[in-house]
Amino acid sequence: MTKPCLENVNPFCKALAVVISAILLSFRYSVWLNVLVLAVSLGAVLLFSRASKKKILLLFLPVLLLATGFLGTGLLYSDTGASGYTGGIGTAAMSIGSFYNGLQLATRIFAFAGLGILFSLTTSAQEFIVSLQCQVKLPPKFAYGILAAVHLLPNIQKEYWNARQAIRVRGVSSPLSLKPVFIMFVNAVRWSECLAMAMQSKGFSEEGERTYYHQITVDKWDIVFTIAVCLLMVAMVFLFPQ
């Protein structure tokens, strides 16, 4: 089955476009720019990828909590010197300036989250690591270490659940006990040692030239995508000056 266009883009080029967009966004202090970046990011994910709406909503739940905290911080602790009293919370008075500052901080969290979701939901972790190996010459030791950690995450989660169940059956665990976490880390270290020995037994070494079964290349459409995203971000930044 043919992948949607966002999932066909070279992972390194996509990451480069997102990082440049995030840097450009950090130079502007505008609520409307943040909202527009969020809207464009979500629109691209919904229209040009296979990401489900449910997954996007679940990812935004912690973002909403964080943005609410920043909104409250901006309301209560801004020192903008702006006039126009609009109300009070306890002993802290809210001005129009402090409200805008809190809103700007909250929407900025959503904007950066939108860029992150645009990359994470349309990019395979394994393809991204392979792309880093092919495009920026990431050392194999780091690449395979990251891939091993990614592939061990489901096993670590399962091990934590099994440890909790085993301790609960014995009746020696409380809801806040750290014993399952300790067991999980011990087994994770053991798995990593077994994986390292397996790689050595198969002749894995950083010395000498290596060939790779999976090659990811950069074509003209990847370059066009990166330039187009950067130009779009520059246009939005100048559209909403500080």
Short mmCIF file of C-alpha atoms in Angstrom, two decimals:
data_model
loop_
_atom_site.label_atom_id
_atom_site.label_comp_id
_atom_site.label_asym_id
_atom_site.label_seq_id
_atom_site.Cartn_x
_atom_site.Cartn_y
_atom_site.Cartn_z
CA MET A 1 0.00 0.00 0.00
CA THR A 2 1.31 3.44 -0.95
CA LYS A 3 2.28 5.63 1.97
CA PRO A 4 0.73 9.10 2.36
CA CYS A 5 2.99 11.88 1.13
CA LEU A 6 4.16 13.03 4.58
CA GLU A 7 5.27 9.51 5.45
CA ASN A 8 7.25 9.29 2.20
CA VAL A 9 9.43 12.29 3.01
CA ASN A 10 13.01 11.54 4.04
CA PRO A 11 13.00 11.47 7.89
CA PHE A 12 16.14 13.59 8.22
CA CYS A 13 14.80 16.25 5.84
CA LYS A 14 11.53 16.27 7.73
CA ALA A 15 13.33 16.63 11.07
CA LEU A 16 15.46 19.45 9.63
CA ALA A 17 12.34 21.29 8.42
CA VAL A 18 10.65 20.92 11.82
CA VAL A 19 13.73 22.08 13.76
CA ILE A 20 14.19 25.15 11.54
CA SER A 21 10.48 25.94 11.89
CA ALA A 22 10.71 25.68 15.67
CA ILE A 23 13.75 28.00 15.73
CA LEU A 24 11.96 30.56 13.55
CA LEU A 25 8.87 30.32 15.76
CA SER A 26 10.94 31.08 18.85
CA PHE A 27 11.85 34.52 17.45
CA ARG A 28 8.25 35.75 17.39
CA TYR A 29 5.94 36.60 20.28
CA SER A 30 2.49 36.31 18.71
CA VAL A 31 -0.61 34.39 19.75
CA TRP A 32 -1.96 34.33 16.20
CA LEU A 33 1.30 32.92 14.83
CA ASN A 34 1.18 30.13 17.41
CA VAL A 35 -2.43 29.33 16.53
CA LEU A 36 -1.64 29.32 12.79
CA VAL A 37 1.36 27.01 13.24
CA LEU A 38 -0.78 24.63 15.28
CA ALA A 39 -3.57 24.68 12.68
CA VAL A 40 -1.19 24.07 9.76
CA SER A 41 0.58 21.23 11.60
CA LEU A 42 -2.63 19.45 12.57
CA GLY A 43 -4.13 20.00 9.12
CA ALA A 44 -1.07 18.45 7.47
CA VAL A 45 -1.16 15.44 9.81
CA LEU A 46 -4.88 14.85 9.27
CA LEU A 47 -4.81 15.32 5.50
CA PHE A 48 -1.48 13.79 4.48
CA SER A 49 -0.86 10.94 6.93
CA ARG A 50 -2.54 7.87 8.37
CA ALA A 51 -2.47 9.15 11.96
CA SER A 52 -5.73 8.60 13.81
CA LYS A 53 -7.65 11.42 15.43
CA LYS A 54 -7.81 9.44 18.66
CA LYS A 55 -4.03 9.23 18.90
CA ILE A 56 -3.69 12.96 18.23
CA LEU A 57 -6.23 13.72 20.96
CA LEU A 58 -4.44 11.49 23.46
CA LEU A 59 -1.12 13.19 22.71
CA PHE A 60 -2.68 16.60 23.28
CA LEU A 61 -4.07 15.76 26.73
CA PRO A 62 -0.73 16.28 28.57
CA VAL A 63 -0.06 19.29 26.33
CA LEU A 64 -3.37 20.81 27.46
CA LEU A 65 -2.39 20.33 31.10
CA LEU A 66 1.01 21.94 30.52
CA ALA A 67 -0.50 24.83 28.55
CA THR A 68 -3.03 25.47 31.34
CA GLY A 69 -0.16 25.72 33.82
CA PHE A 70 1.69 28.21 31.63
CA LEU A 71 -1.50 30.23 31.18
CA GLY A 72 -1.92 30.49 34.94
CA THR A 73 1.75 31.40 35.36
CA GLY A 74 1.45 34.18 32.80
CA LEU A 75 -1.70 35.52 34.44
CA LEU A 76 -0.37 35.56 37.98
CA TYR A 77 3.32 36.33 37.66
CA SER A 78 3.68 38.62 34.64
CA ASP A 79 5.22 42.03 35.22
CA THR A 80 4.27 43.77 32.00
CA GLY A 81 3.48 47.17 33.47
CA ALA A 82 0.30 47.27 31.37
CA SER A 83 -2.74 49.14 32.55
CA GLY A 84 -6.33 48.06 32.32
CA TYR A 85 -7.32 46.10 35.39
CA THR A 86 -9.66 43.26 34.52
CA GLY A 87 -10.01 41.30 37.76
CA GLY A 88 -8.06 39.47 40.44
CA ILE A 89 -7.15 36.02 41.71
CA GLY A 90 -6.31 36.20 45.38
CA THR A 91 -3.91 39.08 45.81
CA ALA A 92 -2.69 39.03 42.21
CA ALA A 93 -4.34 41.46 39.83
CA MET A 94 -4.69 40.53 36.18
CA SER A 95 -4.01 43.14 33.56
CA ILE A 96 -4.62 42.96 29.85
CA GLY A 97 -0.89 42.59 29.35
CA SER A 98 -0.58 39.67 31.76
CA PHE A 99 -3.55 37.92 30.13
CA TYR A 100 -1.92 38.24 26.70
CA ASN A 101 1.38 37.02 28.09
CA GLY A 102 -0.27 33.94 29.61
CA LEU A 103 -2.19 33.27 26.40
CA GLN A 104 0.98 33.61 24.38
CA LEU A 105 2.83 31.10 26.58
CA ALA A 106 -0.06 28.63 26.42
CA THR A 107 -0.46 28.83 22.64
CA ARG A 108 3.29 28.55 22.16
CA ILE A 109 3.20 25.20 23.96
CA PHE A 110 0.49 24.07 21.53
CA ALA A 111 2.47 25.34 18.53
CA PHE A 112 5.64 23.45 19.47
CA ALA A 113 3.55 20.38 20.28
CA GLY A 114 1.94 20.61 16.84
CA LEU A 115 5.35 20.61 15.17
CA GLY A 116 6.44 17.65 17.29
CA ILE A 117 3.30 15.68 16.47
CA LEU A 118 3.76 16.48 12.79
CA PHE A 119 7.12 14.73 12.92
CA SER A 120 6.45 11.91 15.38
CA LEU A 121 3.17 10.64 13.92
CA THR A 122 4.45 10.59 10.35
CA THR A 123 7.92 9.13 10.94
CA SER A 124 9.04 5.61 11.81
CA ALA A 125 11.67 5.54 14.56
CA GLN A 126 13.66 2.89 12.72
CA GLU A 127 13.60 4.80 9.43
CA PHE A 128 14.69 7.98 11.22
CA ILE A 129 17.72 6.25 12.76
CA VAL A 130 18.62 4.68 9.40
CA SER A 131 18.27 8.12 7.79
CA LEU A 132 20.66 9.59 10.37
CA GLN A 133 23.14 6.85 9.53
CA CYS A 134 22.85 7.49 5.80
CA GLN A 135 22.60 11.30 5.76
CA VAL A 136 24.65 12.50 8.76
CA LYS A 137 26.85 9.42 9.32
CA LEU A 138 25.60 8.61 12.82
CA PRO A 139 27.99 6.00 14.30
CA PRO A 140 26.51 2.48 14.22
CA LYS A 141 27.13 2.05 17.95
CA PHE A 142 24.73 4.89 18.77
CA ALA A 143 22.26 3.96 16.03
CA TYR A 144 21.89 0.33 17.10
CA GLY A 145 21.84 1.34 20.77
CA ILE A 146 18.89 3.66 20.16
CA LEU A 147 17.08 1.05 18.06
CA ALA A 148 17.62 -1.57 20.75
CA ALA A 149 16.14 0.75 23.37
CA VAL A 150 13.13 1.49 21.15
CA HIS A 151 12.44 -2.18 20.50
CA LEU A 152 12.89 -3.10 24.18
CA LEU A 153 10.29 -0.58 25.37
CA PRO A 154 7.29 -2.95 24.91
CA ASN A 155 9.15 -5.69 26.79
CA ILE A 156 10.06 -3.28 29.58
CA GLN A 157 6.44 -2.19 29.91
CA LYS A 158 5.29 -5.82 30.02
CA GLU A 159 7.96 -6.67 32.59
CA TYR A 160 6.83 -3.80 34.83
CA TRP A 161 3.23 -5.02 34.66
CA ASN A 162 4.28 -8.63 35.45
CA ALA A 163 6.38 -7.45 38.40
CA ARG A 164 3.48 -5.44 39.80
CA GLN A 165 1.14 -8.41 39.49
CA ALA A 166 3.62 -10.81 41.08
CA ILE A 167 4.24 -8.52 44.06
CA ARG A 168 0.53 -7.80 44.45
CA VAL A 169 -0.25 -11.54 44.59
CA ARG A 170 2.19 -11.89 47.50
CA GLY A 171 0.47 -9.05 49.29
CA VAL A 172 3.70 -7.15 49.96
CA SER A 173 3.18 -4.16 47.66
CA SER A 174 1.59 -0.77 48.05
CA PRO A 175 0.36 1.40 45.13
CA LEU A 176 3.44 3.66 45.50
CA SER A 177 5.99 0.87 45.87
CA LEU A 178 9.17 1.15 43.79
CA LYS A 179 9.87 -2.59 43.83
CA PRO A 180 8.35 -3.20 40.36
CA VAL A 181 10.48 -0.38 38.96
CA PHE A 182 13.63 -1.90 40.47
CA ILE A 183 12.80 -5.33 39.02
CA MET A 184 12.09 -3.74 35.64
CA PHE A 185 15.47 -1.95 35.56
CA VAL A 186 17.36 -5.09 36.62
CA ASN A 187 15.82 -7.10 33.79
CA ALA A 188 16.38 -4.26 31.31
CA VAL A 189 20.10 -4.23 32.17
CA ARG A 190 20.23 -8.02 31.78
CA TRP A 191 18.53 -7.81 28.37
CA SER A 192 20.96 -5.12 27.21
CA GLU A 193 23.94 -7.27 28.21
CA CYS A 194 22.49 -10.27 26.35
CA LEU A 195 21.91 -8.09 23.29
CA ALA A 196 25.48 -6.77 23.39
CA MET A 197 26.89 -10.31 23.61
CA ALA A 198 24.66 -11.44 20.75
CA MET A 199 25.89 -8.60 18.54
CA GLN A 200 29.51 -9.41 19.35
CA SER A 201 28.98 -13.10 18.63
CA LYS A 202 27.58 -12.18 15.19
CA GLY A 203 30.72 -10.23 14.37
CA PHE A 204 29.38 -6.71 14.90
CA SER A 205 32.21 -4.17 14.94
CA GLU A 206 32.60 -0.48 14.16
CA GLU A 207 35.92 -1.06 12.48
CA GLY A 208 36.06 -1.30 8.73
CA GLU A 209 33.54 -0.57 6.05
CA ARG A 210 29.94 -1.72 6.50
CA THR A 211 27.11 -2.41 4.10
CA TYR A 212 23.46 -1.82 4.96
CA TYR A 213 20.42 -3.72 3.80
CA HIS A 214 18.10 -0.73 4.24
CA GLN A 215 19.26 2.44 2.49
CA ILE A 216 17.39 5.75 2.71
CA THR A 217 18.29 8.39 0.15
CA VAL A 218 17.41 12.05 -0.39
CA ASP A 219 15.67 12.89 -3.65
CA LYS A 220 14.58 16.20 -5.13
CA TRP A 221 11.11 16.04 -3.56
CA ASP A 222 12.63 15.78 -0.09
CA ILE A 223 14.64 18.94 -0.77
CA VAL A 224 11.57 20.67 -2.18
CA PHE A 225 9.58 19.72 0.92
CA THR A 226 12.24 21.07 3.29
CA ILE A 227 12.60 24.36 1.42
CA ALA A 228 8.82 24.77 1.07
CA VAL A 229 8.20 24.22 4.79
CA CYS A 230 10.96 26.67 5.74
CA LEU A 231 9.67 29.32 3.31
CA LEU A 232 6.12 28.84 4.61
CA MET A 233 7.34 29.32 8.17
CA VAL A 234 9.29 32.44 7.21
CA ALA A 235 6.19 33.86 5.52
CA MET A 236 4.06 33.19 8.62
CA VAL A 237 6.67 34.76 10.89
CA PHE A 238 6.70 37.97 8.83
CA LEU A 239 2.91 37.89 8.54
CA PHE A 240 2.60 38.16 12.33
CA PRO A 241 5.30 40.55 13.56
CA GLN A 242 6.07 40.81 17.25
#
